[in-house]
Every structure is written in structure tokens, then in C-alpha cells.
mmCIF file of C-alpha atoms and ligand atoms in Angstrom:
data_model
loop_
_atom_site.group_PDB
_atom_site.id
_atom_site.type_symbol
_atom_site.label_atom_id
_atom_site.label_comp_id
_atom_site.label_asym_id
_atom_site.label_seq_id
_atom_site.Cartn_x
_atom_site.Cartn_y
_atom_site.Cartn_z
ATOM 1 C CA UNK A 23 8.179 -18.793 -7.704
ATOM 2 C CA UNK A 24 7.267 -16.207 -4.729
ATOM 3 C CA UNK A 25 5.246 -17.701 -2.024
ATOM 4 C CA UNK A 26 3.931 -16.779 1.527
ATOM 5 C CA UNK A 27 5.047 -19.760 3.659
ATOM 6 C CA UNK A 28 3.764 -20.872 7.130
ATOM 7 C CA UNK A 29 6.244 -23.242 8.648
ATOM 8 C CA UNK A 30 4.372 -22.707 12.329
ATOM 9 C CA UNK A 31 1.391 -21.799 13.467
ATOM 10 C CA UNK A 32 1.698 -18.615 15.235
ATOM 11 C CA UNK A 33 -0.367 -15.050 16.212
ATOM 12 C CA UNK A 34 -0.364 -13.421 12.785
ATOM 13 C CA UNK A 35 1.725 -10.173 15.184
ATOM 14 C CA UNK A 36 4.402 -12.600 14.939
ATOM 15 C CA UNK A 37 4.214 -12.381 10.722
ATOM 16 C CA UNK A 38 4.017 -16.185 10.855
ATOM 17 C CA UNK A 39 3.917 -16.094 7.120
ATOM 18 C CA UNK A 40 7.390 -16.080 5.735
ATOM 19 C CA UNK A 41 8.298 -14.877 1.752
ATOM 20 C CA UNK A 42 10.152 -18.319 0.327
ATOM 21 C CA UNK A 43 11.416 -18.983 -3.337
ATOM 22 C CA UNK A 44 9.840 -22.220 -4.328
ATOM 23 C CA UNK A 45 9.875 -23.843 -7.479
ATOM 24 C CA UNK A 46 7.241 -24.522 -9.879
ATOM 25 C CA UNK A 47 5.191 -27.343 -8.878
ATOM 26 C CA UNK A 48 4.367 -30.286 -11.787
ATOM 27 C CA UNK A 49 1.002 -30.699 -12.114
ATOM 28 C CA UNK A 50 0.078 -34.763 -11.573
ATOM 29 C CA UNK A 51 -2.123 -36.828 -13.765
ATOM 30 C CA UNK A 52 -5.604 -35.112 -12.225
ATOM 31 C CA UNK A 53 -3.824 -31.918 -11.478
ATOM 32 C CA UNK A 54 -3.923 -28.392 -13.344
ATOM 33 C CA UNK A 55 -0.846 -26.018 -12.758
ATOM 34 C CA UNK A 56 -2.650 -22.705 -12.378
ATOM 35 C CA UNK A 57 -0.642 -19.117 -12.420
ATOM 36 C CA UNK A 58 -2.499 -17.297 -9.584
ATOM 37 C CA UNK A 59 -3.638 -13.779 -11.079
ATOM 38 C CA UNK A 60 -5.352 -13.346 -7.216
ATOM 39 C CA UNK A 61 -6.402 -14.784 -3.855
ATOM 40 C CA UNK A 62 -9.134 -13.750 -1.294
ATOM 41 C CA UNK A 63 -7.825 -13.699 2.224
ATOM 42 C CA UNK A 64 -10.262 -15.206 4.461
ATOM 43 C CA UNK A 65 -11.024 -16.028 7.998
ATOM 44 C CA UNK A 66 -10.616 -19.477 7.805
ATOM 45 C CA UNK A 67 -6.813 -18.451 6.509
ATOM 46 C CA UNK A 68 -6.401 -16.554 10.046
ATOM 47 C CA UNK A 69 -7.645 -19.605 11.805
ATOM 48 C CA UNK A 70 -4.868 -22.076 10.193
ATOM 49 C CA UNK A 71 -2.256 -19.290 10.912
ATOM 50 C CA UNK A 72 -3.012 -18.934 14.060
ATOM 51 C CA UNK A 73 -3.964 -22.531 15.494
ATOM 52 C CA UNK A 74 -7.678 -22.448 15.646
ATOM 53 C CA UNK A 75 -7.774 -25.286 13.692
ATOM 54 C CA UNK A 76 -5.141 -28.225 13.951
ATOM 55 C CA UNK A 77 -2.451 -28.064 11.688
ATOM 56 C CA UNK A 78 -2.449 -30.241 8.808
ATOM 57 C CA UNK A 79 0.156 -29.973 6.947
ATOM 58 C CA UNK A 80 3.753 -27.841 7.345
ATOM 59 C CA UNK A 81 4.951 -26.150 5.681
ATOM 60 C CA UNK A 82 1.907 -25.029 3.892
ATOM 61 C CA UNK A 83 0.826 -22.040 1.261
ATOM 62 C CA UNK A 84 -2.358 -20.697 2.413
ATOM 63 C CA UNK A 85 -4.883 -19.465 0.218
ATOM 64 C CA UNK A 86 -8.268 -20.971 -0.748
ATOM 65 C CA UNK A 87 -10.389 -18.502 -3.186
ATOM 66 C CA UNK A 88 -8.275 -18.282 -6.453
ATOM 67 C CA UNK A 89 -8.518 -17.407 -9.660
ATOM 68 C CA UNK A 90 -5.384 -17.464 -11.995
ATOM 69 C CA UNK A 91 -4.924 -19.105 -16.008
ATOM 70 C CA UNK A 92 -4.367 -22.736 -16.543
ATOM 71 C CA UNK A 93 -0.692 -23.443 -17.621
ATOM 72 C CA UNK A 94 -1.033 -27.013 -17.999
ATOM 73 C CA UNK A 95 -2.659 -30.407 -17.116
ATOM 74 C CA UNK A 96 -1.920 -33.725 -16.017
ATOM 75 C CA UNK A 97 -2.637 -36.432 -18.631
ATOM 76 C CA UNK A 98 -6.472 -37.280 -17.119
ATOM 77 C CA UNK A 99 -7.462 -33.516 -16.711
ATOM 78 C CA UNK A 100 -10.372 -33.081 -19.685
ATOM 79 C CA UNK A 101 -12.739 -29.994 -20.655
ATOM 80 C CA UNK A 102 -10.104 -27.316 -19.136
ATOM 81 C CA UNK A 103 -7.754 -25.486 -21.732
ATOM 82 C CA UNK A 104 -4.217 -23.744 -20.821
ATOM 83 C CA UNK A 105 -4.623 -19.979 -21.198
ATOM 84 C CA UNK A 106 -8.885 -20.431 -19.369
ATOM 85 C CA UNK A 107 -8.680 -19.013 -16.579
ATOM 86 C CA UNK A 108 -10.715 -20.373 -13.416
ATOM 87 C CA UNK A 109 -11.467 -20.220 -9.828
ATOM 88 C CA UNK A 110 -10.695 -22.790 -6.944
ATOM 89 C CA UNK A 111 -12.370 -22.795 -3.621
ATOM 90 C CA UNK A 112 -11.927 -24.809 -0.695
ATOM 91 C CA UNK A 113 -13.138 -27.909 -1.447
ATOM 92 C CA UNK A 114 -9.960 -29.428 -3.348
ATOM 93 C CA UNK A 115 -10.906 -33.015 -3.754
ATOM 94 C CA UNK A 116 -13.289 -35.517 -2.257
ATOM 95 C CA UNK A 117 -13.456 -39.679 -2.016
ATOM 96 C CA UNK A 118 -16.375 -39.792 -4.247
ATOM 97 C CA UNK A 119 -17.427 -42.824 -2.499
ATOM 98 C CA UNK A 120 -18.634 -42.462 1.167
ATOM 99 C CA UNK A 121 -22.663 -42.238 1.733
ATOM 100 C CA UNK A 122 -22.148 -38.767 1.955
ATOM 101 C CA UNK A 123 -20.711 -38.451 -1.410
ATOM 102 C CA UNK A 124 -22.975 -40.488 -2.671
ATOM 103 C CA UNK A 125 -25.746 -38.452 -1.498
ATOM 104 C CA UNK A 126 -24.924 -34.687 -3.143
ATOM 105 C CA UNK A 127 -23.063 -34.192 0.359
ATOM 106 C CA UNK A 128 -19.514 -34.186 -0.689
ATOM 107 C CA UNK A 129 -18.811 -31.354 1.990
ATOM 108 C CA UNK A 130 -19.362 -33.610 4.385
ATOM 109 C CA UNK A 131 -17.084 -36.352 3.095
ATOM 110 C CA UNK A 132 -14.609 -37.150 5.877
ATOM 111 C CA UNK A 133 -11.459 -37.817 3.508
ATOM 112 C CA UNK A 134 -12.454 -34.456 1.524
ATOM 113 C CA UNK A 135 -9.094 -32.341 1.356
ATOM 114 C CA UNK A 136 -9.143 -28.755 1.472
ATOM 115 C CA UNK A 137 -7.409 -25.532 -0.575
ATOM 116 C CA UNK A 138 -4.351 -23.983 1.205
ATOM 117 C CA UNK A 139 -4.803 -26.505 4.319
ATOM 118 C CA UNK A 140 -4.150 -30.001 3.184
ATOM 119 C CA UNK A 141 -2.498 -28.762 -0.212
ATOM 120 C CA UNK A 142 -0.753 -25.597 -1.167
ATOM 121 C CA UNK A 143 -3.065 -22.960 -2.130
ATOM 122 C CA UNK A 144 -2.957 -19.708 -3.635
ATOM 123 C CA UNK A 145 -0.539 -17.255 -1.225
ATOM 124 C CA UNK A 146 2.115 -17.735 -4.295
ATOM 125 C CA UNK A 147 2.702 -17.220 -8.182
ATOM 126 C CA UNK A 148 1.606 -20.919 -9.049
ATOM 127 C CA UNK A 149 -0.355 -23.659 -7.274
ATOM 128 C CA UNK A 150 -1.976 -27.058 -8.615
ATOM 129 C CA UNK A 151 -5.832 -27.686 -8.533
ATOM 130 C CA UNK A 152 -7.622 -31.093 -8.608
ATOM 131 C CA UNK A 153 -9.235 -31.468 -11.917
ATOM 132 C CA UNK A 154 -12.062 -31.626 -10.013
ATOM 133 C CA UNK A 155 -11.438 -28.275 -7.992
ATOM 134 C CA UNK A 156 -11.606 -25.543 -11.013
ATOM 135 C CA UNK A 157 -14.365 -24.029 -12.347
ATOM 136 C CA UNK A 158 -14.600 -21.659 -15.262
ATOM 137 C CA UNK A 159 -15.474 -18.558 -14.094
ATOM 138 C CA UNK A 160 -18.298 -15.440 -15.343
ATOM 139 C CA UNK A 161 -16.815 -12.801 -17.647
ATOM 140 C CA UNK A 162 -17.140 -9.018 -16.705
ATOM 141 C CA UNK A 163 -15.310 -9.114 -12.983
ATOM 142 C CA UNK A 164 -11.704 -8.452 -12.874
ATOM 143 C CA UNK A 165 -9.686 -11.616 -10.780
ATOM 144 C CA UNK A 166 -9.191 -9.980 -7.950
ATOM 145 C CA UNK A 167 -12.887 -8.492 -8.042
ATOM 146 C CA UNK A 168 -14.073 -12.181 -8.393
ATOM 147 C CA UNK A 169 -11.498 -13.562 -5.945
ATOM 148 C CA UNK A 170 -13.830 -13.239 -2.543
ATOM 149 C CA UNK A 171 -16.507 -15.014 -4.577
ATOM 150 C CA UNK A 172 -14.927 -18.339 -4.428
ATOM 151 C CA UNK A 173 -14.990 -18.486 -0.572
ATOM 152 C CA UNK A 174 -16.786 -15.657 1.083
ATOM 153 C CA UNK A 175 -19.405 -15.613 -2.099
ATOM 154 C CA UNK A 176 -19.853 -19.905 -2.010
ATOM 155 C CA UNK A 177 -20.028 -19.967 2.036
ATOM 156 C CA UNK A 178 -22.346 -17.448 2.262
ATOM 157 C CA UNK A 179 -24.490 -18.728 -0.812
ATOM 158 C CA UNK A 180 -24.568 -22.261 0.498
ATOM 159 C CA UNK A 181 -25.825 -20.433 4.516
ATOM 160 C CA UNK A 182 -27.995 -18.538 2.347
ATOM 161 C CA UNK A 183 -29.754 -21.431 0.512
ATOM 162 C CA UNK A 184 -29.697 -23.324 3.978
ATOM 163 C CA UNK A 185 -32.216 -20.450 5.079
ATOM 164 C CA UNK A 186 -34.523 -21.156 2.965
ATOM 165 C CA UNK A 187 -36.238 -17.723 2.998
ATOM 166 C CA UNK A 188 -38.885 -16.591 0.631
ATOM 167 C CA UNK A 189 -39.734 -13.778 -1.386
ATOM 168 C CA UNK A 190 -40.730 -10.807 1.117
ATOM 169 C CA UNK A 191 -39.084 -12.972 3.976
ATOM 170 C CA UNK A 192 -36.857 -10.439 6.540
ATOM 171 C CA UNK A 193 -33.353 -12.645 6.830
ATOM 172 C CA UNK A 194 -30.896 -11.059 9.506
ATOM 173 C CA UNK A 195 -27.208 -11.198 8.788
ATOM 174 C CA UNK A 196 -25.071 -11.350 12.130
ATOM 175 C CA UNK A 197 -21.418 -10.191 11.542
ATOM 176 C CA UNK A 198 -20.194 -7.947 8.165
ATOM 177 C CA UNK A 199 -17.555 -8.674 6.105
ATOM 178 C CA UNK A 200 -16.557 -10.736 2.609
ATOM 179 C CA UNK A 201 -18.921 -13.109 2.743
ATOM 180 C CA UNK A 202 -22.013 -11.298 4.053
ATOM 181 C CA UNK A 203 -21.534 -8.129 1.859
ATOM 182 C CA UNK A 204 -22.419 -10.569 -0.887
ATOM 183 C CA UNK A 205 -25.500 -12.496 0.697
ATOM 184 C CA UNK A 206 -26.708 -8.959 1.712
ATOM 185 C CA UNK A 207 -27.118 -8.654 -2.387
ATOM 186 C CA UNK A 208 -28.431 -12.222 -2.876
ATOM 187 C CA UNK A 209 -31.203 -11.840 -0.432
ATOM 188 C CA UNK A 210 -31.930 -8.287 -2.059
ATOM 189 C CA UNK A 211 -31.929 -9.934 -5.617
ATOM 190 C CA UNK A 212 -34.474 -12.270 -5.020
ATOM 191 C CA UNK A 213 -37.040 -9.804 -2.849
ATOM 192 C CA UNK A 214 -35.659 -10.208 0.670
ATOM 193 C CA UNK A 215 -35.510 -7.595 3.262
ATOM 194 C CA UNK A 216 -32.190 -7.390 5.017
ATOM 195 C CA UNK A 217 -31.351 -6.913 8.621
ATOM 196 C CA UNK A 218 -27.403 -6.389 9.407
ATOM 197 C CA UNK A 219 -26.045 -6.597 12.854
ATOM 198 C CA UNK A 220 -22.531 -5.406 13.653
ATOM 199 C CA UNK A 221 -20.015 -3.402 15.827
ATOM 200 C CA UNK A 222 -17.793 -1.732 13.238
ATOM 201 C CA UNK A 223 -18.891 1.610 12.083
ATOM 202 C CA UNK A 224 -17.669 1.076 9.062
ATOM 203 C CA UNK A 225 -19.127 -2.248 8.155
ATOM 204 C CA UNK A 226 -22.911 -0.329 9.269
ATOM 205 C CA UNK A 227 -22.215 2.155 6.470
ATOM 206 C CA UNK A 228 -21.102 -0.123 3.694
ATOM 207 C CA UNK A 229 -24.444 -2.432 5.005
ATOM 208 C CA UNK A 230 -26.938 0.709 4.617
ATOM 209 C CA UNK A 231 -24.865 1.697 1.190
ATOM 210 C CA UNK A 232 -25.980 -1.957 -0.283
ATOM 211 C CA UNK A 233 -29.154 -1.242 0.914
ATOM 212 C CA UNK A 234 -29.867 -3.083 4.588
ATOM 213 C CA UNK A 235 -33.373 -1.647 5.910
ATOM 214 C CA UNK A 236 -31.866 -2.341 9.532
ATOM 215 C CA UNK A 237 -28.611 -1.538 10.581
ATOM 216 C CA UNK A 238 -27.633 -2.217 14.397
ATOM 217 C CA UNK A 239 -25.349 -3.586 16.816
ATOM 218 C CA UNK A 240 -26.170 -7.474 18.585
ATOM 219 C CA UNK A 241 -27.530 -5.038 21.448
ATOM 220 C CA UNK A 242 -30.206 -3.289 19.278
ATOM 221 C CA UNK A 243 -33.747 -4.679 19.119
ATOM 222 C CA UNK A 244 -34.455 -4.611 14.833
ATOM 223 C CA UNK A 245 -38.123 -2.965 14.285
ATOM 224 C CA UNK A 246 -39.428 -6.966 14.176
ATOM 225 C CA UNK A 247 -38.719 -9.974 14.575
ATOM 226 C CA UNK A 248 -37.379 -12.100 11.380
ATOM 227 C CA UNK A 249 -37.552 -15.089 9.271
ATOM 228 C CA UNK A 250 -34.204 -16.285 9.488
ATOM 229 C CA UNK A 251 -30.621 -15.260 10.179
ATOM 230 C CA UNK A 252 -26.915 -16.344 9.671
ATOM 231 C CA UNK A 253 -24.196 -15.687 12.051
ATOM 232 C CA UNK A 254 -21.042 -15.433 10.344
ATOM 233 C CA UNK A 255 -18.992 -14.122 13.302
ATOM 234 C CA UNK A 256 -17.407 -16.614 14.710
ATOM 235 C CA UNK A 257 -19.442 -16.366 18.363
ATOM 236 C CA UNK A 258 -21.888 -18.596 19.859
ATOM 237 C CA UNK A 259 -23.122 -16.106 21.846
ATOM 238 C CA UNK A 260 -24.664 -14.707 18.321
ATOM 239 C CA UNK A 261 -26.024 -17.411 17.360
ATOM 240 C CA UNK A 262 -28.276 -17.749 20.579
ATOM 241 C CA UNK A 263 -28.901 -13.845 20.138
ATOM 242 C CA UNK A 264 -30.181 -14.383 16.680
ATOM 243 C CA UNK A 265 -32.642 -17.344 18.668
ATOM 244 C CA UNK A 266 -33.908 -14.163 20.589
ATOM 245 C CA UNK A 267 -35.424 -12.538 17.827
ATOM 246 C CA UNK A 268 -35.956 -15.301 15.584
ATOM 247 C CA UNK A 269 -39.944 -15.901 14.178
ATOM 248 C CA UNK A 270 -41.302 -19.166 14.884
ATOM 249 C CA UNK A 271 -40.699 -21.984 11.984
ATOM 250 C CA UNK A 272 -37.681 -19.636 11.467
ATOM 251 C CA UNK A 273 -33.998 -20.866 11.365
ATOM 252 C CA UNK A 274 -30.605 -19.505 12.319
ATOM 253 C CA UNK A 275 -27.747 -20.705 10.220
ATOM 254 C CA UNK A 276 -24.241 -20.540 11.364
ATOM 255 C CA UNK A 277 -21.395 -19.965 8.629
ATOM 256 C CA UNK A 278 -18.159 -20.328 10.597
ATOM 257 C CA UNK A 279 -15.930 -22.874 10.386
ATOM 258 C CA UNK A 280 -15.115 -22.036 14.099
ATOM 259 C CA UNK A 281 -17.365 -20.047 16.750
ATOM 260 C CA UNK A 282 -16.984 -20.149 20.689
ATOM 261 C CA UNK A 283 -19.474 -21.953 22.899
ATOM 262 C CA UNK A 284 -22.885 -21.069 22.445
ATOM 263 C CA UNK A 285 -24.449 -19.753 26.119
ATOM 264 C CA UNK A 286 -27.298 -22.431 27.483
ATOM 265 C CA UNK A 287 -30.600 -22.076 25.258
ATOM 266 C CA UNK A 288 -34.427 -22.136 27.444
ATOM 267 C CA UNK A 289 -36.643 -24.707 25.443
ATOM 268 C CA UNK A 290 -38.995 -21.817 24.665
ATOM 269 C CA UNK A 291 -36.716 -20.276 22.360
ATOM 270 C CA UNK A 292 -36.265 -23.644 20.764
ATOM 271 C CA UNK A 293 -39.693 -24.141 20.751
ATOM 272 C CA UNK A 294 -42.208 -23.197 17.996
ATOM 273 C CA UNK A 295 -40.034 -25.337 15.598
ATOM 274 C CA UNK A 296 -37.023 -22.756 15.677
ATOM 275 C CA UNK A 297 -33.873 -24.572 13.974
ATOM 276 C CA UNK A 298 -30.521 -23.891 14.426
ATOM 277 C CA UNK A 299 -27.695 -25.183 11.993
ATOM 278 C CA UNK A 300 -24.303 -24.946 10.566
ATOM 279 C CA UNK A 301 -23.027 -25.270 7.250
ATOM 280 C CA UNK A 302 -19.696 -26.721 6.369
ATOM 281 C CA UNK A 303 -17.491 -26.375 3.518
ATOM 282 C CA UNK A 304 -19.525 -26.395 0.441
ATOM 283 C CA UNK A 305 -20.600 -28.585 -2.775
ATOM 284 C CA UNK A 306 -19.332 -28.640 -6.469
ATOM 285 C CA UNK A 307 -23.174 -27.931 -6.652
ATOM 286 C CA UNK A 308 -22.883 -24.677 -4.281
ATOM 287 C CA UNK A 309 -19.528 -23.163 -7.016
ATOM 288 C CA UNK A 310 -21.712 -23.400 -9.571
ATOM 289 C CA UNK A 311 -24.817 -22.643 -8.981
ATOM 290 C CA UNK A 312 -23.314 -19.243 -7.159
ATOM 291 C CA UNK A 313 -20.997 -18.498 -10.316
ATOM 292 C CA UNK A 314 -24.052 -18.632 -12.625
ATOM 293 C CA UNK A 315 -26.048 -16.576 -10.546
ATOM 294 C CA UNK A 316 -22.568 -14.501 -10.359
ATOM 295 C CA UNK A 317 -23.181 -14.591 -14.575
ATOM 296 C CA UNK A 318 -26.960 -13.024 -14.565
ATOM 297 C CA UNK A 319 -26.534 -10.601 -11.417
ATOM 298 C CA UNK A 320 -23.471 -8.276 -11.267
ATOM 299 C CA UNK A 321 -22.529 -8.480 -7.670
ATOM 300 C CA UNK A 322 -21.125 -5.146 -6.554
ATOM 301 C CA UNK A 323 -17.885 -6.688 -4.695
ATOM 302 C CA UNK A 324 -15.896 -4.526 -2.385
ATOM 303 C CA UNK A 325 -12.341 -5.551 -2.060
ATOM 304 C CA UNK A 326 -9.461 -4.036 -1.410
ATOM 305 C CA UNK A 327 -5.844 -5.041 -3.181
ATOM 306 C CA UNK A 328 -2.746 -5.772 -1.449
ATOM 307 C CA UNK A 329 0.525 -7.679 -3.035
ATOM 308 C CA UNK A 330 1.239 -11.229 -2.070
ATOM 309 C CA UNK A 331 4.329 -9.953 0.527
ATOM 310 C CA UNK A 332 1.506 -7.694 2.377
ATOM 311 C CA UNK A 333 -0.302 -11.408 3.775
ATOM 312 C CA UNK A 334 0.649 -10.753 7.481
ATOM 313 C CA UNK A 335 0.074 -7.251 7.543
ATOM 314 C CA UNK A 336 -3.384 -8.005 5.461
ATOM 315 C CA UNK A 337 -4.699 -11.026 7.856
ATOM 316 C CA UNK A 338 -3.471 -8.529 10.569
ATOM 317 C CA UNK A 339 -6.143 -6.175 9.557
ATOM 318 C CA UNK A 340 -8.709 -8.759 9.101
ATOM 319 C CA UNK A 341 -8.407 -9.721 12.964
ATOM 320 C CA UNK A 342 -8.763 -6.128 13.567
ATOM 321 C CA UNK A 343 -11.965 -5.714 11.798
ATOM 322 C CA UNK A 344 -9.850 -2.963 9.607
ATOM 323 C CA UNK A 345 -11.062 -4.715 6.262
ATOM 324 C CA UNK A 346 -13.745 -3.468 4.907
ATOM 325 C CA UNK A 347 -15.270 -6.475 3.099
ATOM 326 C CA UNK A 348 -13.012 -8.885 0.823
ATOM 327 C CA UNK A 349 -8.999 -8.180 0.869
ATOM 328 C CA UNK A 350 -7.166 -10.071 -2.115
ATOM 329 C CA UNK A 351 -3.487 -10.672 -2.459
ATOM 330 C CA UNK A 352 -2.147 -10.145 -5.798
ATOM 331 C CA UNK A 353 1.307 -11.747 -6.628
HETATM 332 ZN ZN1 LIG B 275 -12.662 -19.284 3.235
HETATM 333 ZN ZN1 LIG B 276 -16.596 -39.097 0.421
#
């Protein structure tokens, strides 16, 4: 099979991602061997390219929001069918045992292994799940339309539910792209008003086409203040900007997996009961309750297509803000 290899982490100028013929991995007893039909590139991919985050395994596949058919299953794989097809996110396995685990909190589980970082993920023709890592998916979306959802759409859902907003509640999104083009239509679907903050002229003018009521730069002071916001570019200098305009009892929720310091914070902006937070990885709970609500809302996903050989030249793009919203690699 085709694959995108990274054998060392490297600027993604230097097309660290090199075409290899593998073969066909055999699924284990709790593993599915999945055809890939498409996989969302994501920021988190751009950060294990390029050494953000520590290496973990090399060579690897990258690739962590796929959806392909089942082709078969290891002996202890139940419920899943060969020909279904299904999505994978991040979260590949967990220990099932910790206090976090224990607790609903899976994502934080410290011996929780991860989709195209501590296995092979999705940058090739096949790759093996974890029984535990595939999830039928909602009929009506094309794979590579449904692709961003597994990442960008679970991230953002999971930053989104940390909010806890209201009904009639203003929530600010800081930084545009996969995964806040679909919160943008999760807050609208359940009565929020959105406020969008970003540099790219082109990411303002999808945010006013999916219907922001704000659309501005960090810079800009928004008509008022709001009820919460999450900062989904990777900069701690947002996240204390979002502090700035934030109403009291509010909360600011940061979505990266990576961000650079965040400046020194004066009490008063702390003050008033302001929180700030992060979210990490997600639940089993998060994929499913965001695929339903994927099932009763039609999410209007904006992604563009680019073959599996195009990865460099596609997580090239994403560093340069050229993507639009989602980019998906088709093999
Ligand atoms: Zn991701
Ligand atoms: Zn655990």
C-alpha cells in the first residue's frame, strides 16, 4: 500500500513526508484493518512533522481524522461489520483503569495512545484501529466531507461544551479554520451569537458567510463584551486577549494542543470569577455525542481535496494560513 512516511521530524519546506510502499498491516485480536476512503489534515499533524511535540514513534504515518470501510477484524473486535464504514479520531486506545478513566476522563489517561502519533494513522491506503477507536458514522456526508469532523469537529465540540454557554449567550471564537468553522455552526444551532476574530481575509469572509454577527481582527474591540470564548490559535497571547473582553463569570477555553506563553495576567482580569482552561484530546463520549448531533444537524463543512502524495505541499498551506477551513487527503 501507498503511504506518506515521516522518518524525521523536519520543517514541512523540507517535504519531511516521504511516499513509501508498505504492506498491508494484519489487524491484531482488538484491531480493525480499515481501507482509508479519506483523512483530515490537521494542526496537530504539522506539529508532529515539525517537532512541536516530541517524537514518539519513527517512522510513523500521520493522520488522525479518518474515515475508510472495515476490511476485517481481529478475533475480539464485536458490533463492527467488514464493508461499515467508520471514523477514527485521535484518541486510539486508553488503559481503562487509571482514576481518570475511571471517572469519564479517558482523555486525560496518561497511557492513552494517540492516531497517527503513537500508531500509524491514516496518511496511507490502509491503517488498523483499536476496536475501541471506530465509530459508525451519520449517513448523508461524503468521507472526505465528514473527514474534518473527527478531529477539528470533536476538538472543537468538546471546547465548545467546556464553555458552557447558553441560549442567547455571545461566545467569541479566536482563530478560523477546520475546527472553528464547525463550532461557529454549533453555537448558531443552539441560539448563540457568534463573534470571530482573525487575520486572514479569507477566513473573515467564510466567518460572515456562516453567519458570525462580528467579524474582526485580535486588535478590534467587538460591539460588547462576551460570555465566553475559545482560542484555537495556537498563541497565548490570545488567550489573555480573549481575558480582555471576557464578561464576568465568563470563561475562555483554549483548544490547542500547543500555544506559546501566555503574557503575565493583572488579578483584575482574573477577578469576577473569569476562568481560563484547556481542553485535551477528547472522550469516546465527545465522538459520539458530536456524530449524533452531526446525524440531526447537517453541518455545512468546507474542505478542500487533495491526493495522499499532495501531504507536504497540503500541511505547507496549512502553516501558511492558505487553507480555507478543513483540507483532506484522499488516497
Ligand atoms: Zn487533530
Ligand atoms: Zn487510563
Amino acid at each position: 500500500m501507498r503511504a506518506m512516511v515521516l522518518e524525521r521530524q523536519a520543517p514541512c519546506e523540507e517535504n519531511p513526508l516521504i511516499l513509501r510502499e508498505l504492506s498491508v498491516p494484519e489487524p491484531a485480536d482488538d484491531e480493525v484493518l480499515v481501507r482509508v476512503e479519506a483523512c483530515g489534515v490537521c494542526h496537530t499533524d504539522l506539529h508532529i512533522v515539525e517537532g512541536e511535540l516530541p517524537p514518539h514513534r519513527l517512522p510513523l504515518v500521520p493522520g488522525h481524522q479518518i474515515v475508510g470501510r472495515v476490511v476485517a477484524c481481529g478475533p475480539k473486535v464485536t458490533g463492527i461489520s467488514s464493508g461499515e464504514r467508520v471514523g477514527t479520531p485521535w484518541l486510539f486506545s486508553v488503559c481503562g483503569e487509571c482514576s481518570f478513566c475511571r471517572r469519564g476522563r479517558e482523555n486525560l489517561c496518561s497511557k492513552a495512545r494517540f492516531t497517527g502519533y503513537d500508531v500509524d494513522g491514516g496518511y496511507a491506503e490502509y491503517f488498523l484501529a483499536h476496536k475501541d477507536s471506530v465509530y459508525p458514522l451519520p449517513e448523508g456526508y461524503e468521507s472526505p466531507e465528514i473527514a474534518p469532523l473527527l478531529c477539528g469537529g470533536v476538538i472543537g465540540y468538546r471546547a465548545y461544551r467546556a464553555t458552557e454557554t447558553q441560549k442567547g449567550d455571545i461566545l467569541a471564537l479566536f482563530g478560523f479554520g477546520s475546527s472553528a468553522h464547525l463550532v461557529l455552526q454549533m453555537g448558531l444551532y443552539e441560539g448563540k451569537e457568534i463573534f470571530v476574530f482573525t487575520r486572514s481575509p479569507h477566513h473573515r469572509e467564510l466567518a460572515r458567510k456562516l453567519g458570525a454577527s462580528f467579524v474582526g481582527g485580535a486588535e478590534d474591540d467587538p460591539p460588547s463584551p462576551f460570555h465566553a470564548a475559545i482560542v484555537f490559535a495556537p498563541s497565548g497571547f490570545l488567550i489573555r486577549r480573549a481575558l480582555e473582553r471576557l464578561a464576568p463569570g465568563g470563561k475562555v477555553v483554549a483548544a490547542g494542543i500547543y500555544a506559546t506563553p501566555v503574557p503575565e495576567i493583572p488579578y483584575e482580569l482574573l477577578y469576577q470569577e473569569r476562568v481560563i482552561q484547556s481542553v485535551a484530546n477528547s472522550t469516546r463520549q465527545d465522538v459520539r455525542e458530536l456524530l449524533e448531533m452531526a446525524g440531526r444537524y447537517r453541518f455545512r463543512v468546507v474542505y478542500e481535496v487533495y491526493s495522499l502524495e499532495e501531504a507536504n505541499e497540503v500541511l505547507k498551506k496549512l502553516k501558511k494560513g492558505q487553507v480555507q477551513a478543513s483540507a483532506v487527503l484522499v488516497p
